[in-house]
Amino acid sequence: MAEGILESLPADFREGHFIGRALSPEGPCVITVEGGILHDLTGVASTVAGAIARRTFTGGTMIGQVEDGLPEGWSLLAPTDLQCIKASGVTFALSAIERVIEERARGDASAAAAIRAQLEDKVGSGIRSVVPGSPAAAQLKAALIEEGMWSQYLEVAIGPDAEIFSKAPVLSAVGTGAPVGVRSDSHWNNPEPEVVLACGAHGEVVGACLGNDVNLRDFEGRSALLLSKAKDNTASCAIGPFIRLFDDSFTIDDVRSAAIELVIEGPEGYRLEGRNDMSQISRDPLDLVAQCLSEHHYPDGFVLFCGTLFAPTQDRDTPGAGFTHKVGDVVTIRSDKLGTLRNTVTTSRDAPAWTMGFAAFARNLASRGLIEAI
């Protein structure tokens, strides 16, 4: 499924400044959109990470009007390259409850409904009303421990420390239009529509884009120690379509108030709509960035998934079994300021193999005389 530029960008694209990547017949290129004009920035900055580090967002070679699309034989890639791909989880009250459900159900979707009702009654109002890490949160924790309701997921939901994990290897994310993968042996899974922050080496946030942090509820529900196996699989991380850079038309406050819409269209005619309202996040996005940075820094920068409010509980086929993906599902994630990220679901086993790691990428840049522009 080829994805063009015009249908991927937000309606106000002429007001903003965007940076991304495309695959040309010669190899990956860094591209920008400003004022409705598309440029190839590769000769000036051959990586998005380098462009962010040096704040090199203008120049290069003009390709043409956005309406004219990419040159023949080009396609969009994920707008990240050398950045570490990080993610934060359990950042919304609803997602915290759903993680506890997975844990208590041991990854069995059929047991989720009864546990959900119990937890919402006992836990839901509490975690919605406290600030993570506050004295009130500590009192709620003590009360829940007394009732035997405590969980490691509640610890990161209302405790002082956020859940931060590595989502995928450098250069492994797929972009809009590419297949997105779930493990072939997963039977309870869903998309996770999220805002992804683009950060420099020392945690300065320069912009944002959309992401799908594909979630395997059965794997992670059986054990939190299976998080890496649940999260890091071929094509399981989609980012795009472009990073919208912060300027007068788009700021961190737009991230804080962003409404992320989700539509899943199944091959059998199934349709599910969902929403991720960033205004309901429990931790401020800049706090998540600071917790990701911790006492260290990332020399090539990082991108950070902020978590999601969306957790589908509707039954798709079997009553009581909830939602899970089918091969062929088309997942569309969009927002007014960040555009549209669209991917079709396959299995990680059947998804195109990830072959351009750093060595292959560096060899490609060197063959094109671009290694100095990193």
XYZ file of N, CA, C and O in Angstrom, residues 185-333:
596
model
N 2.268 -15.949 16.894
C 1.793 -16.787 17.995
C 1.079 -15.978 19.076
O 0.859 -16.468 20.186
N 0.697 -14.727 18.753
C -0.085 -13.917 19.686
C -1.565 -14.020 19.330
O -1.941 -13.938 18.154
N -2.404 -14.145 20.354
C -3.842 -14.305 20.132
C -4.671 -13.225 20.828
O -5.901 -13.286 20.802
N -3.994 -12.241 21.432
C -4.697 -11.128 22.080
C -3.798 -9.902 21.936
O -2.796 -9.794 22.624
N -4.140 -9.013 21.018
C -3.265 -7.890 20.702
C -4.078 -6.729 20.147
O -5.249 -6.882 19.798
N -3.466 -5.571 20.063
C -4.163 -4.388 19.553
C -3.160 -3.300 19.177
O -2.008 -3.315 19.624
N -3.603 -2.335 18.362
C -2.737 -1.183 18.078
C -2.723 -0.241 19.268
O -3.623 -0.269 20.117
N -1.708 0.602 19.348
C -1.659 1.638 20.374
C -1.332 2.970 19.702
O -0.167 3.240 19.384
N -2.350 3.805 19.468
C -2.130 5.101 18.815
C -1.530 6.107 19.791
O -2.109 6.385 20.839
N -0.365 6.647 19.442
C 0.353 7.485 20.394
C 0.988 8.701 19.713
O 1.218 8.710 18.505
N 1.281 9.697 20.530
C 2.149 10.794 20.125
C 3.586 10.369 20.413
O 3.876 9.801 21.471
N 4.475 10.646 19.472
C 5.891 10.327 19.620
C 6.672 11.633 19.604
O 6.574 12.401 18.642
N 7.421 11.890 20.657
C 8.216 13.112 20.752
C 9.601 12.886 20.157
O 10.220 11.839 20.391
N 10.088 13.858 19.394
C 11.434 13.799 18.812
C 12.351 14.677 19.649
O 12.085 15.870 19.824
N 13.430 14.079 20.162
C 14.287 14.756 21.132
C 15.741 14.747 20.688
O 16.222 13.794 20.073
N 16.455 15.799 21.049
C 17.884 15.871 20.795
C 18.677 15.104 21.832
O 18.123 14.448 22.726
N 19.998 15.209 21.730
C 20.880 14.398 22.567
C 20.698 14.640 24.051
O 20.891 13.735 24.872
N 20.321 15.845 24.430
C 20.218 16.181 25.852
C 18.770 16.373 26.287
O 18.503 17.021 27.294
N 17.837 15.814 25.529
C 16.444 15.806 25.948
C 15.617 16.975 25.486
O 14.437 17.069 25.835
N 16.196 17.872 24.677
C 15.405 18.981 24.179
C 14.410 18.459 23.131
O 14.784 17.744 22.211
N 13.133 18.767 23.314
C 12.089 18.278 22.414
C 11.960 19.242 21.241
O 11.724 20.437 21.437
N 12.102 18.726 20.021
C 12.083 19.599 18.843
C 10.826 19.439 18.008
O 10.566 20.249 17.112
N 10.031 18.407 18.276
C 8.833 18.190 17.482
C 8.163 16.893 17.869
O 8.504 16.257 18.881
N 7.187 16.483 17.068
C 6.413 15.286 17.386
C 5.834 14.678 16.121
O 5.739 15.335 15.079
N 5.461 13.414 16.224
C 4.792 12.706 15.130
C 3.865 11.678 15.750
O 3.625 11.682 16.957
N 3.318 10.803 14.919
C 2.417 9.762 15.383
C 3.135 8.415 15.453
O 4.153 8.220 14.774
N 2.602 7.511 16.256
C 3.201 6.191 16.338
C 2.177 5.121 16.675
O 1.118 5.412 17.240
N 2.489 3.890 16.303
C 1.705 2.714 16.679
C 2.631 1.768 17.421
O 3.468 1.094 16.818
N 2.489 1.741 18.738
C 3.283 0.863 19.606
C 2.493 -0.436 19.777
O 1.808 -0.643 20.774
N 2.567 -1.295 18.785
C 1.754 -2.516 18.748
C 1.881 -3.284 20.069
O 2.989 -3.480 20.585
N 0.744 -3.713 20.617
C 0.713 -4.288 21.949
C 0.237 -5.741 21.906
O -0.827 -6.031 21.376
N 1.020 -6.643 22.469
C 0.636 -8.049 22.591
C 0.172 -8.289 24.023
O 0.981 -8.492 24.938
N -1.138 -8.268 24.236
C -1.672 -8.327 25.592
C -1.477 -9.695 26.229
O -1.342 -9.808 27.459
N -1.477 -10.745 25.416
C -1.311 -12.078 25.997
C 0.111 -12.288 26.503
O 0.323 -12.806 27.602
N 1.106 -11.856 25.736
C 2.497 -12.046 26.160
C 2.810 -11.231 27.407
O 3.304 -11.764 28.412
N 2.519 -9.941 27.347
C 2.863 -9.090 28.480
C 2.022 -9.439 29.703
O 2.480 -9.308 30.840
N 0.778 -9.896 29.474
C -0.078 -10.256 30.596
C 0.412 -11.468 31.359
O 0.196 -11.589 32.570
N 1.081 -12.385 30.658
C 1.600 -13.571 31.347
C 2.740 -13.222 32.280
O 2.891 -13.833 33.345
N 3.542 -12.237 31.877
C 4.650 -11.801 32.730
C 5.193 -10.483 32.213
O 5.416 -10.329 31.005
N 5.407 -9.546 33.132
C 6.005 -8.270 32.733
C 7.412 -8.472 32.187
O 7.926 -7.622 31.442
N 8.049 -9.595 32.526
C 9.387 -9.871 32.016
C 9.366 -10.241 30.533
O 10.427 -10.348 29.907
N 8.175 -10.412 29.976
C 8.048 -10.668 28.545
C 7.826 -9.379 27.757
O 7.513 -9.422 26.571
N 8.000 -8.236 28.414
C 7.762 -6.952 27.742
C 8.568 -6.818 26.463
O 8.038 -6.439 25.415
N 9.854 -7.128 26.509
C 10.684 -6.966 25.319
C 10.220 -7.880 24.199
O 10.144 -7.475 23.027
N 9.875 -9.122 24.538
C 9.379 -10.048 23.516
C 8.037 -9.570 22.975
O 7.712 -9.776 21.806
N 7.233 -8.930 23.810
C 5.933 -8.440 23.381
C 6.044 -7.190 22.512
O 5.202 -6.955 21.651
N 7.069 -6.393 22.740
C 7.144 -5.090 22.083
C 8.083 -5.053 20.886
O 7.831 -4.331 19.922
N 9.175 -5.772 20.912
C 10.218 -5.638 19.888
C 10.155 -6.829 18.939
O 10.728 -7.880 19.205
N 9.432 -6.645 17.835
C 9.302 -7.679 16.811
C 9.360 -7.025 15.437
O 9.164 -5.816 15.303
N 9.611 -7.800 14.418
C 9.718 -7.252 13.078
C 8.466 -6.462 12.708
O 7.348 -6.966 12.824
N 8.658 -5.222 12.308
C 7.597 -4.321 11.834
C 6.582 -3.960 12.908
O 5.503 -3.459 12.596
N 6.910 -4.180 14.183
C 5.939 -3.914 15.245
C 5.941 -2.468 15.711
O 5.159 -2.102 16.592
N 6.808 -1.635 15.131
C 6.892 -0.227 15.523
C 6.690 0.636 14.286
O 7.528 0.635 13.380
N 5.571 1.358 14.232
C 5.300 2.268 13.109
C 5.369 3.704 13.602
O 4.790 4.039 14.646
N 6.069 4.558 12.859
C 6.224 5.971 13.210
C 6.013 6.797 11.949
O 6.504 6.431 10.877
N 5.322 7.925 12.069
C 5.169 8.772 10.898
C 4.019 9.755 11.025
O 3.450 9.911 12.099
N 3.629 10.377 9.912
C 4.316 10.291 8.625
C 5.585 11.144 8.577
O 6.582 10.766 7.989
N 5.544 12.322 9.238
C 6.676 13.234 9.354
C 6.782 13.676 10.808
O 5.808 13.636 11.558
N 7.956 14.144 11.202
C 8.097 14.875 12.461
C 7.703 16.314 12.185
O 8.282 16.967 11.301
N 6.695 16.795 12.913
C 6.346 18.214 12.802
C 7.184 18.972 13.806
O 7.111 18.734 15.020
N 8.005 19.883 13.316
C 8.920 20.633 14.169
C 8.170 21.740 14.904
O 7.233 22.332 14.366
N 8.609 22.025 16.117
C 7.982 23.084 16.894
C 8.276 24.448 16.275
O 9.414 24.755 15.895
N 7.243 25.260 16.173
C 7.348 26.641 15.705
C 6.097 27.365 16.175
O 5.385 26.868 17.054
N 5.814 28.532 15.602
C 4.638 29.282 16.041
C 3.337 28.555 15.757
O 2.319 28.793 16.424
N 3.345 27.634 14.783
C 2.109 26.938 14.404
C 1.904 25.638 15.172
O 0.821 25.045 15.101
N 2.935 25.198 15.923
C 2.855 23.904 16.609
C 3.840 23.903 17.770
O 5.051 24.053 17.577
N 3.312 23.730 19.001
C 4.134 23.788 20.204
C 3.844 22.587 21.098
O 2.968 21.768 20.814
N 4.562 22.520 22.208
C 4.345 21.434 23.159
C 2.928 21.481 23.721
O 2.356 20.441 24.079
N 2.317 22.646 23.761
C 0.932 22.722 24.230
C -0.019 22.035 23.255
O -1.060 21.490 23.670
N 0.313 22.035 21.963
C -0.493 21.279 20.996
C -0.373 19.787 21.243
O -1.330 19.030 21.030
N 0.800 19.349 21.682
C 0.977 17.938 22.054
C 0.114 17.613 23.267
O -0.583 16.594 23.307
N 0.151 18.491 24.261
C -0.605 18.242 25.492
C -2.108 18.141 25.246
O -2.822 17.460 25.990
N -2.598 18.822 24.231
C -4.041 18.838 23.971
C -4.431 17.995 22.760
O -5.593 18.013 22.339
N -3.491 17.248 22.206
C -3.755 16.522 20.959
C -4.828 15.449 21.142
O -4.876 14.753 22.151
N -5.678 15.334 20.127
C -6.651 14.249 20.050
C -6.215 13.327 18.921
O -6.129 13.746 17.768
N -5.894 12.094 19.257
C -5.422 11.122 18.283
C -6.563 10.170 17.967
O -7.062 9.472 18.857
N -6.982 10.159 16.726
C -8.111 9.319 16.316
C -7.600 8.022 15.691
O -6.582 8.012 14.997
N -8.343 6.950 15.941
C -7.964 5.633 15.443
C -9.159 4.984 14.753
O -10.282 5.037 15.263
N -8.904 4.388 13.588
C -9.916 3.579 12.911
C -9.264 2.264 12.508
O -8.170 2.261 11.916
N -9.909 1.157 12.861
C -9.474 -0.171 12.427
C -10.539 -0.720 11.487
O -11.718 -0.801 11.862
N -10.137 -1.077 10.281
C -11.060 -1.633 9.296
C -10.604 -3.039 8.949
O -9.522 -3.241 8.406
N -11.427 -4.021 9.317
C -11.058 -5.414 9.129
C -11.428 -5.941 7.761
O -12.324 -5.411 7.093
N -10.763 -6.997 7.332
C -11.039 -7.572 6.007
C -12.440 -8.150 5.891
O -12.953 -8.334 4.786
N -13.092 -8.443 7.046
C -14.437 -9.023 7.026
C -15.518 -7.955 7.122
O -16.705 -8.250 7.292
N -15.115 -6.651 7.011
C -16.074 -5.566 7.131
C -16.165 -4.982 8.523
O -16.943 -4.058 8.771
N -15.391 -5.500 9.440
C -15.360 -5.011 10.820
C -14.815 -3.581 10.863
O -13.910 -3.214 10.097
N -15.332 -2.759 11.761
C -14.837 -1.399 11.932
C -14.868 -1.051 13.417
O -15.858 -1.293 14.110
N -13.766 -0.490 13.890
C -13.664 -0.035 15.272
C -13.032 1.345 15.276
O -12.011 1.573 14.627
N -13.651 2.268 16.007
C -13.101 3.605 16.157
C -12.677 3.821 17.597
O -13.339 3.347 18.530
N -11.567 4.508 17.768
C -11.068 4.802 19.101
C -10.425 6.169 19.142
O -10.313 6.859 18.118
N -9.959 6.551 20.311
C -9.424 7.899 20.487
C -8.413 7.905 21.627
O -8.589 7.206 22.631
N -7.383 8.673 21.466
C -6.389 8.885 22.514
C -6.321 10.379 22.780
O -5.813 11.134 21.958
N -6.864 10.813 23.905
C -6.862 12.231 24.273
C -5.676 12.508 25.182
O -5.662 12.102 26.350
N -4.700 13.237 24.662
C -3.509 13.528 25.450
C -3.822 14.389 26.673
O -3.054 14.405 27.635
N -4.939 15.083 26.663
C -5.306 15.909 27.812
C -5.569 15.061 29.055
O -5.572 15.585 30.172
N -5.777 13.756 28.869
C -6.055 12.876 30.003
C -4.821 12.124 30.505
O -4.939 11.260 31.371
N -3.662 12.443 29.964
C -2.448 11.746 30.384
C -2.137 12.073 31.841
O -2.393 13.185 32.322
N -1.611 11.109 32.575
C -1.342 11.289 34.000
C -0.044 12.038 34.266
O 0.109 12.657 35.327
N 0.886 11.956 33.349
C 2.173 12.631 33.514
C 2.382 13.574 32.336
O 2.064 13.244 31.199
N 2.954 14.730 32.603
C 3.212 15.681 31.527
C 4.235 15.104 30.557
O 5.192 14.434 30.980
N 4.067 15.317 29.247
C 5.036 14.787 28.276
C 6.487 15.183 28.568
O 7.390 14.365 28.372
N 6.698 16.397 29.054
C 8.083 16.807 29.342
C 8.649 16.071 30.555
O 9.867 15.852 30.637
N 7.785 15.683 31.487
C 8.238 14.854 32.605
C 8.667 13.480 32.109
O 9.681 12.921 32.555
N 7.911 12.920 31.147
C 8.284 11.630 30.569
C 9.638 11.720 29.880
O 10.465 10.810 29.991
N 9.877 12.815 29.168
C 11.172 13.003 28.507
C 12.289 13.067 29.539
O 13.339 12.440 29.383
N 12.068 13.809 30.606
C 13.087 13.933 31.651
C 13.372 12.585 32.297
O 14.526 12.258 32.601
N 12.324 11.775 32.506
C 12.528 10.460 33.103
C 13.242 9.522 32.135
O 14.026 8.669 32.541
N 12.972 9.679 30.835
C 13.690 8.874 29.846
C 15.168 9.248 29.818
O 16.040 8.387 29.788
N 15.443 10.541 29.862
C 16.831 11.018 29.825
C 17.585 10.606 31.085
O 18.753 10.222 31.023
N 16.914 10.691 32.227
C 17.494 10.310 33.505
C 18.830 11.022 33.726
O 18.911 12.239 33.541
N 19.870 10.292 34.081
C 21.175 10.902 34.343
C 22.109 10.739 33.154
O 23.320 10.930 33.278
N 21.549 10.381 32.016
C 22.365 10.051 30.852
C 21.932 10.898 29.667
O 21.031 11.726 29.761
N 22.561 10.680 28.525
C 22.099 11.320 27.303
C 22.302 10.366 26.145
O 22.986 9.359 26.257
N 21.650 10.691 25.051
C 21.679 9.862 23.858
C 22.402 10.651 22.769
O 21.872 11.653 22.282
N 23.596 10.238 22.376
C 24.394 11.065 21.459
C 23.709 11.349 20.128
O 23.975 12.379 19.511
N 22.821 10.465 19.674
C 22.100 10.706 18.429
C 20.640 11.061 18.664
O 19.822 11.023 17.744
N 20.315 11.407 19.915
C 18.941 11.763 20.247
C 18.068 10.538 20.434
O 18.517 9.392 20.352
N 16.789 10.786 20.691
C 15.842 9.681 20.874
C 14.449 10.159 20.514
O 14.170 11.363 20.442
N 13.576 9.197 20.242
C 12.152 9.490 20.114
C 11.446 8.721 21.211
O 11.876 7.641 21.618
N 10.353 9.302 21.712
C 9.684 8.733 22.878
C 8.184 8.634 22.638
O 7.494 9.645 22.470
N 7.664 7.394 22.623
C 6.225 7.164 22.615
C 5.674 7.574 23.979
O 6.215 7.183 25.016
N 4.563 8.318 23.993
C 4.039 8.871 25.245
C 2.976 8.005 25.910
O 2.469 8.364 26.971
N 2.616 6.876 25.314
C 1.565 6.047 25.884
C 0.209 6.393 25.293
O 0.063 7.360 24.545
N -0.805 5.596 25.639
C -2.109 5.778 25.014
C -3.255 5.562 25.985
O -3.152 4.762 26.929
N -4.326 6.273 25.737
C -5.579 6.081 26.446
C -6.357 4.905 25.880
O -7.172 4.290 26.562
N -6.084 4.561 24.617
C -6.883 3.559 23.908
C -6.549 2.140 24.375
O -5.393 1.733 24.387
N -7.587 1.408 24.767
C -7.446 -0.014 25.111
C -8.771 -0.673 24.763
O -9.737 -0.574 25.519
N -8.870 -1.336 23.606
C -10.161 -1.849 23.142
C -10.671 -2.998 24.007
O -9.947 -3.942 24.310
N -11.932 -2.889 24.387
C -12.559 -3.947 25.196
C -13.751 -4.572 24.467
O -14.341 -5.531 24.972
N -14.119 -4.027 23.302
C -15.263 -4.570 22.569
C -14.943 -5.971 22.042
O -13.828 -6.240 21.607
N -15.948 -6.847 22.062
C -15.786 -8.183 21.491
C -15.775 -8.083 19.964
O -16.606 -7.395 19.370
N -14.856 -8.794 19.347
C -14.807 -8.811 17.885
C -15.512 -10.039 17.314
O -16.296 -9.944 16.380
N -15.221 -11.181 17.835
C -15.816 -12.432 17.347
C -16.543 -13.163 18.473
O -17.753 -13.216 18.517
N -15.772 -13.693 19.405
C -16.327 -14.507 20.481
C -16.755 -13.627 21.656
O -15.958 -12.800 22.111
N -17.990 -13.762 22.149
C -18.412 -12.991 23.320
C -17.477 -13.206 24.504
O -17.118 -14.335 24.837
N -17.050 -12.089 25.098
C -16.158 -12.152 26.245
C -14.688 -12.226 25.894
O -13.837 -12.153 26.778
N -14.362 -12.346 24.610
C -12.966 -12.494 24.198
C -12.314 -11.165 23.859
O -11.100 -11.106 23.660
N -13.104 -10.083 23.791
C -12.528 -8.780 23.513
C -12.061 -8.630 22.079
O -12.459 -9.378 21.181
N -11.180 -7.648 21.871
C -10.662 -7.351 20.533
C -9.287 -7.973 20.335
O -8.464 -7.999 21.252
N -9.032 -8.465 19.136
C -7.664 -8.782 18.714
C -7.571 -8.579 17.214
O -8.574 -8.597 16.494
N -6.363 -8.332 16.733
C -6.137 -8.074 15.314
C -6.374 -9.316 14.455
O -6.218 -10.454 14.916
N -6.717 -9.054 13.197
C -6.686 -10.066 12.151
C -5.760 -9.571 11.046
O -5.648 -8.360 10.811
N -5.089 -10.511 10.390
C -4.265 -10.144 9.242
C -5.160 -9.460 8.210
O -6.254 -9.936 7.905
N -4.694 -8.332 7.715
C -5.469 -7.560 6.761
C -6.151 -6.357 7.357
O -6.682 -5.512 6.615
N -6.162 -6.223 8.690
C -6.705 -5.016 9.311
C -5.948 -3.793 8.804
O -4.706 -3.789 8.756
N -6.687 -2.751 8.456
C -6.070 -1.472 8.108
C -6.215 -0.544 9.307
O -7.340 -0.260 9.752
N -5.087 -0.110 9.849
C -5.066 0.738 11.042
C -4.713 2.161 10.616
O -3.625 2.405 10.078
N -5.628 3.094 10.858
C -5.411 4.498 10.516
C -5.374 5.328 11.789
O -6.330 5.318 12.574
N -4.268 6.002 12.012
C -4.068 6.872 13.171
C -3.866 8.285 12.636
O -3.028 8.503 11.758
